[in-house]
Amino acid sequence: MKKNKTKYIFVVGGVMSGVGKGITSSSLAAIMQARGFRTTAIKIDPYINVDAGTMNPTEHGEVFVLGDGDECDQDMGNYERFLDTDLSRTNYMTTGRVYLEVIRRERNLEYEGKNVEVVPDIPKEVIRRIERAGREASADVVVVEIGGTIGEYQNIIFLEAGRMMKTKYPDDVAFVMVSYLPIPSKVGEMKTKPTQYASRSLNSVGVQADVIIARSEMALDKKRKDKIATFCNIVPERVISAPDIDSIYEVPINFERDRLGEIMCQILKLGNHRTTELTAWKKLVRQIKTVKRPLNIAIVGKYFDSGEFVLSDVYISVIEALKLSAYQAGVKPVLSYVNSKDIETGKRRVTELAKYDGIIVPGGFGTAGIEGLVKVIKFAREKKIPYFGLCYGMQLLVIEYARHKAGVPGATSREIDPTASDLVIDVMEEQKKNLADKNYGGTMRLGSFPAYLKKGTLARGAYKAEMVTERHRHRYEVNPAYIERLEKAGLVFSGTSPSGQLMEIAELPKTDHPFFLGTQFHPEFLARPLRPHPLFSEFVKAAKDHHPKTK
Ligand code: GLN
């Protein structure tokens, strides 16, 4: 196939954040891909942090990890899921990353003695990165999502990059504004004014939206579409109604129903596009809507508190991975979020967890809420409730087993108590210097690593493979000095690094427990809508059988 000229679609947010710009960008990318265009997606975050790795999860949400180890925004996970593609660090940029490169080049005399300025040199670097991501993916279409909302000072340089690209290639660049139309309860009417202001504010930086995605509780009526069209300078057909829906996987289908793909092809002069049925997506959505039997899973974590609100965004990939395996197994995932700090302080009793079909402890850092988690894991083991531990959830599984089954009552991790004598989880040798130098950014064991699976284990049975590659993000490891004792006590290390040095999966044999397994890596990052993750599917299978009476 002859390669098209690369086209760029900038997605920007109007009015307010948190209305689904990431899902919009992912869905837009998915429908372009379904039309036969090679599509990639880029996320731009306006903060100074060079990556998302150094941010507190309750502040930022999930840190998603790419195969190459980049620690980035959770939207990158949405893109990978919706496109079923692995992305690279080129697809992610922050203000910090852009400035770091410009300053590095300035120091290397790469600007040949010229005055280096915020404008145009920073937007130029942004453009260089966008084009490079397009080239690396041999993309026909590059979707570029600019984080934050129009009118924030910090994303001005990125909008300027978009404007400059549009000026340079008028037929190859389009702008999609994702807006929000509130329905104030006292007024009872959908209001278009905030969208009008957002459009004007976009105009003030020299950008005109080609399409407006109008998010709201309900679908837009004709009157509202016409009003937005008139005041935001676009034809009514290019105002796309995006009402709240039950499943994010329905968004691409809804977009196609409103002919968004066709509209984008018209704007970008992408001829000869094939129309698409989105058959696989429709099948998935049908499945989501028909599953009835509930599967009650508790996610016990330490990052749920955000003021008075419960924040589940931190675990978004875990939640999606679990949901996707549940749909595939024909059950309806009902997730409860349990704060481990509440168990630790006694505010909630661990016995409350008996009602769940399965328990997950996802990744985490630090000491707060940890003893609560160990209590939960012990309870899951003793009551034979399916338990799945991810990263910290695996390390704590090992600690729990060491303390209560392998005769190491003081077992802990260096992360929890560096002065303890039984560091069953310890720092990796090469990490010692990083910690001593306080060199924290991007220095964990990050990205894809292979693991070998032991014959006859739960893990090997689930994957049906001898070798797997999974994504990591951790500084600590199972201490080799304790492996023999743990194994003697019945714990099986079913996955190890190729050298056999690093323990990647720990489990109990099926004869002892229906599912008691932890992974040092994060399997959730590789679960895809059309390809659920085998370990999550195995966990769901066990959870489904946990309360057989309710079948
Ligand atoms: N805190 C643990 C470590 O650094 C686990 C990390 C995680 O759960 N992602 O090894």
XYZ file of C-alpha atoms and ligand atoms in Angstrom:
561
model
C 0.000 0.000 0.000
C 1.304 3.443 -0.875
C 1.870 5.480 2.220
C -0.338 8.519 2.658
C 1.058 11.843 3.710
C 0.944 11.911 7.501
C -2.068 13.686 8.957
C -2.290 15.141 12.446
C -5.364 15.473 14.611
C -4.949 17.643 17.714
C -7.424 16.980 20.481
C -7.849 19.841 22.926
C -10.094 20.308 25.938
C -12.539 23.118 26.485
C -14.470 24.122 29.622
C -13.082 21.574 32.092
C -10.941 18.482 32.473
C -12.063 15.005 33.393
C -14.752 14.748 30.745
C -13.124 12.000 28.737
C -10.597 13.669 26.461
C -8.361 10.602 26.717
C -11.142 8.215 25.759
C -12.168 10.572 22.960
C -8.627 10.631 21.591
C -8.300 6.849 21.921
C -11.654 6.255 20.240
C -10.872 8.680 17.452
C -7.572 6.874 16.887
C -9.383 3.513 16.954
C -11.899 4.498 14.285
C -9.184 5.880 12.020
C -7.240 2.657 12.496
C -10.360 0.613 11.737
C -10.638 2.524 8.464
C -7.311 1.110 7.418
C -5.030 4.019 8.322
C -1.885 3.320 10.295
C -2.606 5.322 13.396
C -0.625 6.313 16.443
C -1.385 8.570 19.384
C 0.639 11.045 21.416
C -0.077 12.425 24.853
C 1.217 15.819 25.880
C 1.193 16.654 29.582
C 1.811 20.299 30.387
C 3.577 19.795 33.712
C 7.283 20.281 34.363
C 7.864 16.722 35.593
C 9.951 14.906 33.008
C 7.751 11.851 33.373
C 4.898 10.698 35.575
C 7.135 8.426 37.634
C 7.923 10.905 40.368
C 4.350 11.984 41.022
C 2.179 10.809 43.864
C -0.565 8.535 42.485
C -3.329 10.311 44.408
C -2.180 13.506 42.728
C -1.774 12.259 39.230
C -3.630 8.972 38.824
C -2.047 5.818 37.490
C 1.502 5.799 36.237
C 1.365 3.709 33.088
C 4.554 1.934 32.013
C 5.451 1.358 28.385
C 7.456 -1.561 27.057
C 10.543 0.644 26.799
C 10.149 1.612 30.447
C 8.747 5.104 30.055
C 6.601 6.078 33.032
C 3.741 8.037 31.639
C 0.166 9.165 31.857
C -2.703 6.704 32.122
C -4.034 7.905 28.776
C -1.135 6.096 27.144
C -2.747 2.946 28.515
C -6.024 3.922 26.902
C -4.284 4.422 23.562
C -2.532 1.069 23.782
C -5.780 -0.645 24.702
C -7.874 1.032 22.022
C -5.260 0.647 19.291
C -4.013 -2.744 20.495
C -0.506 -1.433 19.800
C 2.635 -0.982 21.864
C 3.718 2.644 22.000
C 7.110 4.095 22.866
C 8.486 7.021 24.840
C 8.381 9.127 21.690
C 4.591 9.098 22.066
C 4.709 10.874 25.391
C 5.895 14.365 26.177
C 5.780 16.817 29.031
C 6.869 20.428 29.277
C 9.824 19.222 31.353
C 10.897 16.737 28.706
C 10.700 19.328 25.947
C 12.668 21.968 27.865
C 15.259 19.446 28.963
C 15.994 18.620 25.325
C 16.065 22.267 24.190
C 18.441 23.145 27.013
C 20.611 20.118 26.261
C 20.859 21.183 22.629
C 21.608 24.756 23.553
C 24.465 23.574 25.793
C 25.786 21.503 22.885
C 25.828 24.536 20.610
C 23.212 22.906 18.397
C 21.466 26.245 17.890
C 24.672 27.570 16.346
C 24.987 30.603 18.536
C 21.452 31.855 17.961
C 19.225 33.338 20.621
C 17.105 30.406 21.888
C 13.601 31.555 22.774
C 10.452 30.085 24.270
C 8.654 30.930 21.032
C 9.405 29.568 18.477
C 12.079 27.170 19.769
C 9.937 25.323 22.292
C 6.989 24.725 19.890
C 9.518 23.736 17.236
C 10.874 21.037 19.528
C 7.290 19.916 20.186
C 6.698 19.666 16.428
C 9.931 17.755 15.952
C 8.762 15.217 18.517
C 5.294 14.893 17.025
C 6.736 14.315 13.570
C 9.248 11.832 14.902
C 6.499 9.797 16.583
C 4.606 9.789 13.277
C 7.698 8.632 11.405
C 8.584 5.932 13.936
C 5.102 4.449 13.641
C 5.010 4.997 9.839
C 1.684 6.579 10.656
C -0.918 7.884 8.241
C -2.695 9.516 11.156
C -1.234 10.868 14.386
C -3.678 11.809 17.126
C -2.115 14.357 19.485
C -3.897 14.917 22.768
C -2.963 18.114 24.568
C -3.512 17.727 28.309
C -5.362 20.292 30.414
C -7.828 22.781 29.031
C -7.672 25.667 26.600
C -6.858 28.908 28.344
C -4.372 27.439 30.805
C -1.040 29.225 30.480
C 0.893 26.022 30.639
C -0.416 24.442 27.481
C -0.050 27.523 25.295
C 3.236 26.328 23.786
C 1.594 23.108 22.658
C -1.353 24.903 21.080
C 1.184 27.146 19.392
C 2.926 24.042 18.014
C -0.414 22.889 16.598
C -1.080 26.299 15.099
C 2.350 26.388 13.485
C 1.808 22.927 11.999
C -1.598 23.935 10.642
C -0.052 27.006 8.999
C 2.634 24.868 7.445
C 0.366 22.008 6.319
C -3.199 23.381 6.113
C -4.689 20.189 4.671
C -2.914 17.834 7.019
C -3.818 19.182 10.430
C -7.190 19.194 12.166
C -8.344 20.348 15.582
C -10.946 18.565 17.647
C -12.231 20.332 20.731
C -13.743 18.199 23.470
C -16.162 20.382 25.344
C -18.646 19.950 28.157
C -22.238 21.110 28.260
C -23.499 21.355 31.818
C -27.131 20.898 32.783
C -27.361 22.876 36.055
C -29.944 21.145 38.240
C -31.662 24.398 39.202
C -31.975 25.431 35.559
C -32.715 22.018 34.067
C -31.446 23.080 30.674
C -28.310 22.201 28.762
C -26.068 25.269 28.504
C -23.860 25.977 25.498
C -22.217 29.180 26.723
C -19.103 27.609 28.329
C -18.424 25.885 24.994
C -18.768 29.193 23.180
C -16.253 30.788 25.533
C -13.868 27.865 25.108
C -14.083 28.166 21.335
C -13.361 31.876 21.529
C -10.417 31.265 23.783
C -9.071 28.758 21.279
C -9.550 31.340 18.520
C -7.545 33.842 20.545
C -4.434 31.652 20.128
C -5.048 31.433 16.409
C -6.743 28.047 16.319
C -10.182 27.185 15.010
C -11.781 23.846 15.970
C -12.800 21.734 12.973
C -14.914 19.420 15.077
C -16.490 19.866 18.482
C -17.187 16.793 20.587
C -19.942 17.876 22.926
C -19.823 15.860 26.122
C -22.850 15.980 28.339
C -25.151 13.893 30.484
C -27.552 13.647 27.573
C -27.418 13.764 23.800
C -27.538 17.198 22.214
C -30.766 18.332 20.547
C -30.808 20.095 17.211
C -31.236 23.502 18.805
C -28.027 23.120 20.843
C -26.076 21.778 17.872
C -27.168 24.734 15.740
C -26.305 27.187 18.465
C -22.801 25.767 18.932
C -22.342 25.696 15.163
C -23.294 29.366 14.796
C -21.209 30.659 17.668
C -18.214 28.402 17.202
C -17.950 28.811 13.417
C -18.504 25.248 12.272
C -21.275 23.386 10.445
C -23.776 21.541 12.713
C -22.744 18.102 11.365
C -19.322 18.672 12.860
C -20.750 19.075 16.325
C -20.687 15.521 17.632
C -22.917 14.604 20.519
C -21.172 12.496 23.167
C -23.598 11.691 25.989
C -22.595 9.726 29.106
C -22.587 6.009 28.450
C -22.081 2.865 30.498
C -18.982 1.544 28.811
C -16.039 3.420 27.333
C -15.790 0.732 24.660
C -19.001 2.052 23.156
C -17.452 5.407 22.304
C -15.884 4.385 18.959
C -19.213 2.908 17.872
C -21.092 6.076 18.817
C -18.546 8.217 16.999
C -18.976 6.202 13.842
C -22.736 6.473 14.171
C -22.254 10.238 14.009
C -19.944 9.738 10.993
C -16.912 11.161 12.783
C -14.471 9.022 10.783
C -15.898 10.246 7.515
C -15.818 13.851 8.711
C -12.145 13.516 9.690
C -11.367 12.051 6.263
C -13.082 14.989 4.587
C -11.254 17.563 6.681
C -7.885 15.919 6.192
C -8.487 15.113 2.533
C -7.939 11.433 3.174
C -9.482 9.899 0.099
C -10.290 6.257 -0.590
C -10.974 5.425 3.002
C -12.862 2.253 3.609
C -15.862 2.340 5.854
C -15.821 0.113 8.845
C -18.215 -2.028 10.753
C -16.224 -2.096 13.998
C -17.428 -5.677 14.347
C -15.095 -6.672 17.168
C -15.990 -3.575 19.199
C -19.679 -4.202 18.726
C -19.265 -7.782 19.875
C -17.415 -6.621 22.996
C -20.089 -4.044 23.814
C -22.839 -6.644 23.343
C -20.996 -8.912 25.747
C -20.653 -6.073 28.286
C -24.361 -5.386 28.090
C -25.501 -8.978 28.411
C -23.397 -10.254 31.316
C -25.587 -10.586 34.389
C -24.101 -12.826 37.040
C -22.098 -10.551 39.331
C -18.498 -11.275 40.218
C -17.659 -9.393 43.409
C -14.041 -8.381 43.578
C -12.367 -6.254 46.237
C -9.441 -4.132 45.174
C -7.545 -3.394 48.353
C -5.181 -0.488 47.863
C -3.680 2.453 49.640
C -4.266 5.246 47.165
C -8.017 5.721 47.261
C -8.307 8.840 49.368
C -8.681 12.177 47.613
C -10.290 14.525 50.129
C -13.844 13.333 50.611
C -13.750 11.344 47.385
C -12.751 7.823 46.519
C -10.301 7.794 43.675
C -10.127 4.655 41.584
C -8.253 6.267 38.679
C -4.969 5.215 40.255
C -5.769 1.601 39.413
C -7.361 2.156 36.023
C -5.359 -0.497 34.149
C -6.009 -3.061 36.890
C -9.710 -2.272 36.743
C -9.861 -2.484 32.953
C -7.837 -5.710 32.868
C -10.178 -7.285 35.385
C -13.314 -6.092 33.634
C -12.139 -7.365 30.261
C -11.413 -10.849 31.613
C -14.770 -10.880 33.410
C -16.715 -9.961 30.266
C -14.880 -12.683 28.407
C -15.862 -15.172 31.115
C -19.497 -14.054 30.920
C -19.713 -12.423 34.354
C -20.438 -8.882 35.416
C -17.541 -7.344 37.324
C -18.683 -5.575 40.479
C -15.687 -3.870 42.012
C -15.374 -2.619 45.576
C -12.538 -0.402 46.628
C -11.195 -1.066 50.093
C -8.687 1.276 51.678
C -5.988 -0.788 53.372
C -5.456 1.990 55.906
C -8.998 1.337 57.186
C -8.125 -2.315 57.777
C -4.874 -1.355 59.432
C -6.513 1.041 61.877
C -9.398 -1.310 62.607
C -11.980 1.029 61.083
C -12.951 -1.925 58.893
C -12.575 -5.571 59.798
C -10.711 -7.935 57.564
C -13.528 -10.491 57.984
C -15.728 -8.171 55.906
C -13.764 -9.421 52.925
C -15.263 -12.900 53.234
C -18.138 -11.845 51.006
C -15.973 -11.272 47.956
C -15.305 -13.772 45.188
C -11.750 -12.553 44.851
C -9.268 -10.028 46.206
C -6.638 -8.001 44.366
C -3.796 -6.056 45.944
C -2.280 -3.823 43.269
C 1.066 -2.028 43.187
C 2.138 0.558 45.719
C 4.991 2.242 47.503
C 6.017 3.204 51.016
C 4.890 2.097 54.439
C 1.386 3.477 55.034
C -1.389 0.882 54.986
C 1.031 -2.014 54.524
C 0.185 -4.003 57.653
C -3.467 -3.773 56.584
C -2.536 -5.394 53.307
C -0.606 -8.209 54.986
C -3.707 -8.913 57.112
C -5.850 -9.063 53.979
C -3.467 -11.450 52.223
C -3.325 -13.755 55.258
C -7.121 -13.780 55.374
C -7.366 -14.566 51.649
C -4.880 -17.412 52.030
C -6.519 -18.954 55.084
C -10.082 -18.611 53.811
C -9.034 -19.774 50.348
C -10.400 -16.667 48.666
C -8.794 -16.203 45.220
C -6.002 -13.682 45.659
C -4.059 -11.868 42.976
C -1.126 -9.661 44.018
C 0.455 -7.227 41.595
C 3.995 -6.023 42.256
C 3.766 -4.791 45.867
C 0.871 -7.244 46.122
C 3.337 -10.023 45.268
C 6.062 -8.783 47.596
C 3.556 -8.638 50.440
C 2.321 -12.125 49.571
C 5.894 -13.333 50.056
C 6.232 -11.392 53.318
C 2.942 -12.790 54.607
C 3.950 -16.344 53.709
C 7.375 -15.932 55.260
C 5.901 -14.594 58.501
C 3.128 -17.118 58.978
C 4.248 -20.256 57.136
C 8.017 -20.212 56.699
C 9.009 -19.376 60.251
C 10.287 -15.852 59.629
C 7.999 -13.831 61.917
C 9.926 -10.612 61.418
C 9.859 -10.816 57.602
C 9.563 -7.451 55.905
C 10.870 -5.323 53.041
C 13.721 -2.843 53.118
C 11.204 -0.319 51.834
C 9.158 -0.793 55.024
C 11.922 -1.093 57.619
C 15.531 -0.868 56.431
C 16.830 -1.730 59.913
C 14.965 -5.050 60.187
C 17.006 -8.234 60.231
C 14.794 -10.361 57.963
C 14.606 -8.417 54.714
C 12.740 -11.020 52.686
C 12.180 -8.308 50.099
C 15.349 -6.349 49.534
C 16.773 -3.755 47.257
C 18.373 -4.878 44.026
C 22.130 -4.480 44.048
C 22.239 -1.928 41.229
C 19.609 0.129 43.053
C 21.712 0.770 46.115
C 23.598 3.627 44.512
C 20.408 5.232 43.166
C 18.931 5.301 46.635
C 22.120 6.601 48.226
C 22.333 9.382 45.611
C 18.608 10.149 45.875
C 18.469 9.464 42.162
C 14.792 8.551 41.986
C 13.504 9.668 38.564
C 13.262 6.869 35.984
C 15.684 4.633 37.871
C 13.522 1.689 38.939
C 13.514 -1.641 37.106
C 11.301 -0.394 34.322
C 9.698 -1.813 31.210
C 9.610 -5.212 29.527
C 11.584 -8.172 30.797
C 11.241 -11.865 29.957
C 10.300 -14.502 32.501
C 10.519 -18.282 32.319
C 7.612 -20.273 33.661
C 7.916 -23.506 35.601
C 6.110 -26.555 34.218
C 2.954 -27.699 35.944
C 2.257 -24.364 37.658
C -0.826 -22.169 37.637
C 1.069 -19.472 35.755
C 2.323 -21.807 33.044
C -1.172 -23.248 32.616
C -2.694 -19.799 32.277
C -0.199 -18.436 29.776
C 0.210 -21.710 27.917
C 3.772 -20.604 27.212
C 7.223 -21.281 28.520
C 8.469 -17.720 28.218
C 6.542 -14.470 28.609
C 7.449 -10.798 28.500
C 5.837 -8.455 30.988
C 6.260 -4.867 32.138
C 7.896 -3.951 35.420
C 8.109 -0.968 37.733
C 9.786 -1.664 41.038
C 12.973 -1.165 42.997
C 12.811 -4.159 45.317
C 12.943 -7.936 44.768
C 12.544 -11.210 46.599
C 15.768 -11.713 48.547
C 17.495 -14.883 47.198
C 18.661 -15.748 50.722
C 15.107 -16.705 51.704
C 14.009 -18.607 48.618
C 14.886 -22.050 49.888
C 13.001 -21.540 53.149
C 9.961 -20.202 51.340
C 9.965 -23.066 48.871
C 10.364 -25.632 51.629
C 7.322 -24.091 53.288
C 5.305 -24.646 50.111
C 5.558 -21.423 48.121
C 6.296 -21.964 44.437
C 8.259 -19.459 42.386
C 6.665 -20.259 39.067
C 8.231 -17.442 37.062
C 11.862 -16.334 37.158
C 14.147 -14.073 35.142
C 16.186 -15.954 32.474
C 19.189 -16.034 34.818
C 17.009 -17.608 37.494
C 18.089 -14.840 39.905
C 14.927 -12.772 40.106
C 11.600 -14.163 41.279
C 8.863 -12.888 38.957
C 5.840 -14.970 40.025
C 5.000 -16.589 43.356
C 2.056 -18.944 43.815
C 0.594 -21.724 45.894
C -0.187 -25.018 44.193
C -3.819 -25.493 43.225
C -4.065 -28.359 45.703
C -3.475 -25.845 48.531
C -5.471 -22.871 47.322
C -7.736 -22.167 44.319
C -5.717 -19.091 43.291
C -3.042 -17.479 45.418
C -0.625 -15.828 43.052
C 1.463 -12.693 42.832
C 3.497 -11.187 40.028
C 6.526 -8.948 40.439
C 5.506 -7.339 37.124
C 2.327 -5.534 36.181
C 0.228 -7.804 33.957
C -2.515 -5.169 33.858
C -0.491 -3.101 31.388
C -0.825 -5.741 28.702
C -4.544 -6.490 28.930
C -6.281 -5.384 25.752
C -10.034 -5.170 25.063
C -9.887 -7.699 22.300
C -7.176 -9.783 24.050
C -7.751 -10.054 27.815
C -4.757 -11.014 29.952
C -4.392 -14.765 30.705
C -3.528 -14.293 34.398
C -6.519 -12.031 35.002
C -8.669 -14.562 33.150
C -7.346 -17.384 35.339
C -8.039 -15.331 38.462
C -11.582 -14.599 37.247
C -12.111 -18.302 36.593
C -11.152 -19.130 40.183
C -13.249 -16.246 41.537
C -16.245 -17.473 39.559
C -16.027 -20.815 41.352
C -15.534 -19.326 44.783
C -19.185 -18.985 45.736
C -20.643 -21.827 43.670
C -24.090 -21.536 45.261
C -24.710 -18.213 43.600
C -24.047 -19.702 40.171
N 7.264 -0.593 46.185
C 7.637 -1.789 45.535
C 8.981 -1.671 44.842
O 9.454 -0.595 44.582
C 6.574 -2.247 44.561
C 6.375 -1.316 43.416
C 5.051 -1.491 42.751
O 4.128 -2.051 43.318
N 4.917 -0.971 41.544
O 9.607 -2.675 44.542
